Amino acid sequence: MTDETAVLSPSAVGPERPAAEGGGRGRPGQVWRSRRYRWDLRWSPYAFVAPFFLFFAAFGLFPLLYTGWAALHQVELTNPDGMTWVGLRNFTRLWDDAFFWNALRNTVTIGLLSTVPQLAIALGLAHLLNYRLRGSAFFRVAVLTPYATSVAAATLVFVLLFGRDHGMVNWALSAVGFEAVDWQNGTFASQLAVSTIVIWRWTGYNALIYLAAMQAVPGELYESAALDGASRFQQFLHVTVPSLRPTIFFTCVVSTIGATQLFGEPLLFNGGAGATGGSDHQFQTLGLYLYEQGWVNLHLGRASAIAWAMFLILLVIAGAARLLRGRKDSR
Amino acid sequence: MRVRSRSRARSRRALVTTVAAVATAALLLAGCAQDPDEGPGRGAPSTGTSGGARTTLTVGVFGAFGLQEAGLYDAYMAQNPGIRIEQTSIERNENYYPQLLTHLGTGSGLADIQAVEVNNIAEITATQADKLVDLAKAPGVDKAAYLPWKWAQGTAPAAKGGATVGLGTDIGPQGICYRKDLFEAAGLPTDRTAVGALWAGDWNKYLETGRTYKAKAGEGKAFVDSASGVMAAVTGSSAQRFYDDQGKVVYKTNPAVRGAFDLAASFATGGLSAKLQQFTPAWDQGFSNGSFATVSCPAWMLGYIQDKAGPAGKDKWDVAQAPKPSNWGGSFLVVPKAGKHAEEAAKLAAWLTAPEQQAKLFEKRGSFPSASAAYKLPTVSGAQHAYFGGAPIGEIFAKAAEGVPVTVVGPKDLVIAQNLADIGMLQVDQKGRSAQEGWEAAVKAIDNALDQ
């Protein structure tokens, strides 16, 4: 706002205003035109951004609020119009819901198991890609291909790889003398397997984001570091990583959101049982539990409450991150 | 009829297929638009050869339902030049059914005819009857032609108007499919009558046979594919399963359910199960690798076995009578009132489920008719399955079908059956838990699912 007026005053409003103030000597057309001009300047930007907000209101805000409204009701998919007010019951019962806590725990573990290695590998990959190397365009496209693959196709392949009886991973493990692992049924094993799919799909995507940020790091920093005798690895640690801090923060946020909403991979990883996430719910994430409540058990109200709980959890994480960052900056 | 009738997640392949199916459907629609026979403009009524306006009826099904594959649509279109039939299919009933409910709720996006799985039919008749056409009054529908219990399942409770909103297509009478070569190697009889006699009348004898088999067959050879397959077969042979006549949930206290669970668990704990989960790729591989000797097979599963075991399995597989008559699966057709051509659709639904057409569906796809009038037709009574050593499947399954008790179905049958199998029995079978632990886990999951 302040910038805008600063720009406006000398050229547009400035010269006109004395004329208008001087006892109405300006012609009415001119006044009208200048007024229209001012309105144009003031309101046109809103008109330009309006489509986004209209769409957001229709497809973002309304569903969000409606889900919140539904979360306060008992409502079944067999009769979506028949809502019975139950207040906060759908939320309070989540406290005692062992399946919800199990799903939350799984979401956190799988989130950590996938996000941490994913970002670390992406950072390393980006560093390698940042070198002057032959065919760099090829490699940059290559790291992005997993991201372009559909979840369904990728998971299909991974399920075969992680098969209990005829899977390639177990074949390789037994070749080097390890016991075969039941990837579907083990709690940690299944979560690790699901994380692998996530890591495979998203590492390249993050690597490209890091690469873009790396290329904006001024070359002089590296030159002076090199003059000071820093090795390549030391340069990476002391020049690249600090310069990338905002980018790393950004990818952390995006990955956290992605991890919280993890759905396709665990759903498809389960060969036959749909949304249960394994016979012991061992890899049922919050997203899967929401789906199971809403679309298998047909309880839309409870599913809505889970959706809102997920939203609130994300808000809490965001708040915590902000606090952490704020403290760091002030130090 | 639907190989996937068990309403469980045949998941990743299924999702891929769904995506592929949607893509194909889009391509087909695009193709239709350019079809010269359609005349100009696809929305406009065609003024083509038949002269009158053409009505397009859509049929929404799940899995490989078979109506199209058996050529029934083509036959109907040939008889009724004014009608064109299009089918949309969603691979998994778990994806199909919630969508059907959503569409019924909003009254839009519905096909003129929709298929409903038997595990969902009670919920449909109890909650959606007012949105569906009463098919008892449709032209050509003859109540007497159907198995009485199948007819009753498609009829809404009297309190909800008592309309018959679902016409039965197939049912799933069961036999036991077995591998002759493996039986022979274990010193068991191979003739289907003698095999059937091994366990006739008692599921416990089936377990005993399994123990005999294991003792002789040695390590690495399982008797059954999965414990949950046995459980589904055993529960399918009792009249009362998860609900009582008053519509109360009684699975927890019903000895038939607990008995079936414990019996099936004995297969797992006794090392008789190959520990596979049905309708997963590993299960499919099991058919071709011969990792198990028997599987409870409803009529609709024969084609599936033939597909998965492939040419190499020909003359190795055979089918015998199950210990007790039992039913697993089956479907219905409903006609939503919101459809544009409800009247024409009702006529088509009646025709598709008439005994002659059900017989044809059995002949082509192995889906067993729910219209008992069809059993007398030579295509059913004389049917033999070449792949299964020329087994007289018409005779075997008709005998099973007529012995199946009138099953009480309830609105949440699907959820209960699914959790018993995918949580409870799977924990016993694949995680090595005890029957008691598996049962408790299933009960906990079901309680959570049923609680609104």
mmCIF file of N, CA and C in Angstrom, chain B residues 16-75:
data_model
loop_
_atom_site.group_PDB
_atom_site.id
_atom_site.type_symbol
_atom_site.label_atom_id
_atom_site.label_comp_id
_atom_site.label_asym_id
_atom_site.label_seq_id
_atom_site.Cartn_x
_atom_site.Cartn_y
_atom_site.Cartn_z
ATOM 1 N N VAL B 16 -4.468 -49.857 -10.971
ATOM 2 C CA VAL B 16 -3.909 -49.625 -12.292
ATOM 3 C C VAL B 16 -4.972 -49.897 -13.345
ATOM 4 N N THR B 17 -5.678 -51.015 -13.153
ATOM 5 C CA THR B 17 -6.692 -51.370 -14.131
ATOM 6 C C THR B 17 -7.792 -50.320 -14.162
ATOM 7 N N THR B 18 -8.134 -49.819 -12.987
ATOM 8 C CA THR B 18 -9.162 -48.790 -12.950
ATOM 9 C C THR B 18 -8.744 -47.592 -13.780
ATOM 10 N N VAL B 19 -7.513 -47.164 -13.527
ATOM 11 C CA VAL B 19 -7.006 -46.021 -14.270
ATOM 12 C C VAL B 19 -7.038 -46.334 -15.766
ATOM 13 N N ALA B 20 -6.550 -47.547 -16.084
ATOM 14 C CA ALA B 20 -6.531 -47.943 -17.477
ATOM 15 C C ALA B 20 -7.944 -47.981 -18.040
ATOM 16 N N ALA B 21 -8.874 -48.475 -17.215
ATOM 17 C CA ALA B 21 -10.250 -48.590 -17.688
ATOM 18 C C ALA B 21 -10.835 -47.212 -17.973
ATOM 19 N N VAL B 22 -10.545 -46.269 -17.067
ATOM 20 C CA VAL B 22 -11.054 -44.915 -17.279
ATOM 21 C C VAL B 22 -10.478 -44.339 -18.566
ATOM 22 N N ALA B 23 -9.173 -44.547 -18.719
ATOM 23 C CA ALA B 23 -8.521 -44.042 -19.916
ATOM 24 C C ALA B 23 -9.125 -44.674 -21.165
ATOM 25 N N THR B 24 -9.330 -45.992 -21.084
ATOM 26 C CA THR B 24 -9.899 -46.685 -22.226
ATOM 27 C C THR B 24 -11.305 -46.181 -22.510
ATOM 28 N N ALA B 25 -12.065 -46.011 -21.420
ATOM 29 C CA ALA B 25 -13.429 -45.526 -21.596
ATOM 30 C C ALA B 25 -13.412 -44.181 -22.311
ATOM 31 N N ALA B 26 -12.486 -43.311 -21.888
ATOM 32 C CA ALA B 26 -12.377 -41.998 -22.515
ATOM 33 C C ALA B 26 -12.060 -42.154 -23.996
ATOM 34 N N LEU B 27 -11.135 -43.053 -24.285
ATOM 35 C CA LEU B 27 -10.760 -43.281 -25.672
ATOM 36 C C LEU B 27 -11.945 -43.805 -26.468
ATOM 37 N N LEU B 28 -12.678 -44.726 -25.841
ATOM 38 C CA LEU B 28 -13.821 -45.308 -26.530
ATOM 39 C C LEU B 28 -14.855 -44.249 -26.836
ATOM 40 N N LEU B 29 -15.095 -43.389 -25.837
ATOM 41 C CA LEU B 29 -16.069 -42.317 -26.053
ATOM 42 C C LEU B 29 -15.624 -41.439 -27.210
ATOM 43 N N ALA B 30 -14.323 -41.128 -27.164
ATOM 44 C CA ALA B 30 -13.793 -40.307 -28.243
ATOM 45 C C ALA B 30 -13.982 -41.026 -29.573
ATOM 46 N N GLY B 31 -13.753 -42.338 -29.536
ATOM 47 C CA GLY B 31 -13.906 -43.136 -30.748
ATOM 48 C C GLY B 31 -15.329 -43.109 -31.248
ATOM 49 N N CYS B 32 -16.267 -43.234 -30.288
ATOM 50 C CA CYS B 32 -17.672 -43.237 -30.674
ATOM 51 C C CYS B 32 -18.050 -41.958 -31.382
ATOM 52 N N ALA B 33 -17.452 -40.863 -30.890
ATOM 53 C CA ALA B 33 -17.804 -39.566 -31.448
ATOM 54 C C ALA B 33 -17.485 -39.513 -32.940
ATOM 55 N N GLN B 34 -16.472 -40.264 -33.321
ATOM 56 C CA GLN B 34 -16.096 -40.207 -34.722
ATOM 57 C C GLN B 34 -16.695 -41.333 -35.549
ATOM 58 N N ASP B 35 -17.463 -42.170 -34.865
ATOM 59 C CA ASP B 35 -18.013 -43.313 -35.567
ATOM 60 C C ASP B 35 -18.996 -42.837 -36.643
ATOM 61 N N PRO B 36 -18.748 -43.149 -37.893
ATOM 62 C CA PRO B 36 -19.630 -42.657 -38.947
ATOM 63 C C PRO B 36 -21.054 -43.177 -38.804
ATOM 64 N N ASP B 37 -21.216 -44.363 -38.216
ATOM 65 C CA ASP B 37 -22.552 -44.932 -38.069
ATOM 66 C C ASP B 37 -23.436 -44.090 -37.164
ATOM 67 N N GLU B 38 -22.776 -43.317 -36.310
ATOM 68 C CA GLU B 38 -23.534 -42.573 -35.320
ATOM 69 C C GLU B 38 -24.210 -41.361 -35.901
ATOM 70 N N GLY B 39 -23.914 -41.041 -37.127
ATOM 71 C CA GLY B 39 -24.499 -39.847 -37.711
ATOM 72 C C GLY B 39 -23.843 -38.624 -37.136
ATOM 73 N N PRO B 40 -24.298 -37.462 -37.540
ATOM 74 C CA PRO B 40 -23.656 -36.236 -37.077
ATOM 75 C C PRO B 40 -23.995 -35.950 -35.623
ATOM 76 N N GLY B 41 -23.002 -35.577 -34.875
ATOM 77 C CA GLY B 41 -23.228 -35.150 -33.490
ATOM 78 C C GLY B 41 -23.607 -36.305 -32.592
ATOM 79 N N ARG B 42 -22.832 -36.523 -31.515
ATOM 80 C CA ARG B 42 -23.134 -37.737 -30.771
ATOM 81 C C ARG B 42 -24.282 -37.544 -29.799
ATOM 82 N N GLY B 43 -24.538 -36.285 -29.379
ATOM 83 C CA GLY B 43 -25.622 -36.076 -28.435
ATOM 84 C C GLY B 43 -26.981 -36.168 -29.103
ATOM 85 N N ALA B 44 -27.041 -35.765 -30.356
ATOM 86 C CA ALA B 44 -28.319 -35.707 -31.037
ATOM 87 C C ALA B 44 -28.830 -37.113 -31.326
ATOM 88 N N PRO B 45 -30.158 -37.299 -31.254
ATOM 89 C CA PRO B 45 -30.702 -38.607 -31.583
ATOM 90 C C PRO B 45 -30.322 -38.966 -33.025
ATOM 91 N N SER B 46 -29.865 -40.192 -33.179
ATOM 92 C CA SER B 46 -29.414 -40.594 -34.493
ATOM 93 C C SER B 46 -30.607 -40.816 -35.412
ATOM 94 N N THR B 47 -30.479 -40.404 -36.618
ATOM 95 C CA THR B 47 -31.513 -40.675 -37.598
ATOM 96 C C THR B 47 -30.999 -41.727 -38.567
ATOM 97 N N GLY B 48 -30.305 -42.696 -37.989
ATOM 98 C CA GLY B 48 -29.630 -43.714 -38.797
ATOM 99 C C GLY B 48 -30.596 -44.733 -39.365
ATOM 100 N N THR B 49 -30.058 -45.940 -39.607
ATOM 101 C CA THR B 49 -30.780 -46.952 -40.363
ATOM 102 C C THR B 49 -32.064 -47.396 -39.688
ATOM 103 N N SER B 50 -32.049 -47.433 -38.328
ATOM 104 C CA SER B 50 -33.208 -47.990 -37.654
ATOM 105 C C SER B 50 -34.419 -47.057 -37.742
ATOM 106 N N GLY B 51 -34.195 -45.850 -38.153
ATOM 107 C CA GLY B 51 -35.311 -44.933 -38.340
ATOM 108 C C GLY B 51 -35.624 -44.152 -37.085
ATOM 109 N N GLY B 52 -36.022 -44.814 -35.977
ATOM 110 C CA GLY B 52 -36.416 -44.104 -34.776
ATOM 111 C C GLY B 52 -35.231 -43.584 -33.995
ATOM 112 N N ALA B 53 -35.529 -42.811 -32.944
ATOM 113 C CA ALA B 53 -34.463 -42.298 -32.100
ATOM 114 C C ALA B 53 -33.876 -43.452 -31.291
ATOM 115 N N ARG B 54 -32.567 -43.420 -31.089
ATOM 116 C CA ARG B 54 -31.922 -44.488 -30.348
ATOM 117 C C ARG B 54 -31.742 -44.091 -28.893
ATOM 118 N N THR B 55 -32.009 -44.999 -28.015
ATOM 119 C CA THR B 55 -31.821 -44.768 -26.593
ATOM 120 C C THR B 55 -30.541 -45.462 -26.154
ATOM 121 N N THR B 56 -29.684 -44.714 -25.464
ATOM 122 C CA THR B 56 -28.474 -45.335 -24.946
ATOM 123 C C THR B 56 -28.671 -45.647 -23.474
ATOM 124 N N LEU B 57 -28.554 -46.909 -23.130
ATOM 125 C CA LEU B 57 -28.648 -47.325 -21.739
ATOM 126 C C LEU B 57 -27.246 -47.613 -21.232
ATOM 127 N N THR B 58 -26.947 -47.128 -20.025
ATOM 128 C CA THR B 58 -25.627 -47.395 -19.465
ATOM 129 C C THR B 58 -25.762 -48.402 -18.325
ATOM 130 N N VAL B 59 -24.758 -49.257 -18.212
ATOM 131 C CA VAL B 59 -24.731 -50.255 -17.153
ATOM 132 C C VAL B 59 -23.432 -50.075 -16.383
ATOM 133 N N GLY B 60 -23.529 -49.863 -15.084
ATOM 134 C CA GLY B 60 -22.329 -49.698 -14.252
ATOM 135 C C GLY B 60 -22.075 -50.978 -13.462
ATOM 136 N N VAL B 61 -20.898 -51.548 -13.637
ATOM 137 C CA VAL B 61 -20.576 -52.796 -12.939
ATOM 138 C C VAL B 61 -19.207 -52.690 -12.293
ATOM 139 N N PHE B 62 -18.847 -53.709 -11.511
ATOM 140 C CA PHE B 62 -17.505 -53.768 -10.929
ATOM 141 C C PHE B 62 -16.861 -55.079 -11.359
ATOM 142 N N GLY B 63 -15.567 -55.052 -11.431
ATOM 143 C CA GLY B 63 -14.837 -56.265 -11.814
ATOM 144 C C GLY B 63 -15.175 -56.716 -13.230
ATOM 145 N N ALA B 64 -14.828 -57.948 -13.524
ATOM 146 C CA ALA B 64 -15.170 -58.517 -14.823
ATOM 147 C C ALA B 64 -16.536 -59.156 -14.679
ATOM 148 N N PHE B 65 -17.571 -58.349 -14.819
ATOM 149 C CA PHE B 65 -18.909 -58.792 -14.459
ATOM 150 C C PHE B 65 -19.421 -59.884 -15.393
ATOM 151 N N GLY B 66 -19.059 -59.777 -16.674
ATOM 152 C CA GLY B 66 -19.362 -60.874 -17.571
ATOM 153 C C GLY B 66 -20.547 -60.671 -18.496
ATOM 154 N N LEU B 67 -21.439 -59.708 -18.166
ATOM 155 C CA LEU B 67 -22.619 -59.510 -19.016
ATOM 156 C C LEU B 67 -22.193 -59.172 -20.440
ATOM 157 N N GLN B 68 -21.220 -58.261 -20.527
ATOM 158 C CA GLN B 68 -20.730 -57.849 -21.831
ATOM 159 C C GLN B 68 -19.945 -58.988 -22.483
ATOM 160 N N GLU B 69 -19.072 -59.610 -21.668
ATOM 161 C CA GLU B 69 -18.200 -60.651 -22.199
ATOM 162 C C GLU B 69 -18.995 -61.837 -22.717
ATOM 163 N N ALA B 70 -20.152 -62.107 -22.112
ATOM 164 C CA ALA B 70 -20.960 -63.240 -22.550
ATOM 165 C C ALA B 70 -21.792 -62.891 -23.782
ATOM 166 N N GLY B 71 -21.688 -61.647 -24.243
ATOM 167 C CA GLY B 71 -22.397 -61.241 -25.458
ATOM 168 C C GLY B 71 -23.857 -60.907 -25.232
ATOM 169 N N LEU B 72 -24.246 -60.689 -23.983
ATOM 170 C CA LEU B 72 -25.667 -60.428 -23.709
ATOM 171 C C LEU B 72 -26.106 -59.060 -24.243
ATOM 172 N N TYR B 73 -25.241 -58.075 -24.125
ATOM 173 C CA TYR B 73 -25.608 -56.742 -24.623
ATOM 174 C C TYR B 73 -25.828 -56.799 -26.132
ATOM 175 N N ASP B 74 -24.910 -57.461 -26.815
ATOM 176 C CA ASP B 74 -25.023 -57.545 -28.271
ATOM 177 C C ASP B 74 -26.336 -58.214 -28.667
ATOM 178 N N ALA B 75 -26.671 -59.282 -27.931
ATOM 179 C CA ALA B 75 -27.904 -59.995 -28.255
ATOM 180 C C ALA B 75 -29.118 -59.087 -28.052
#
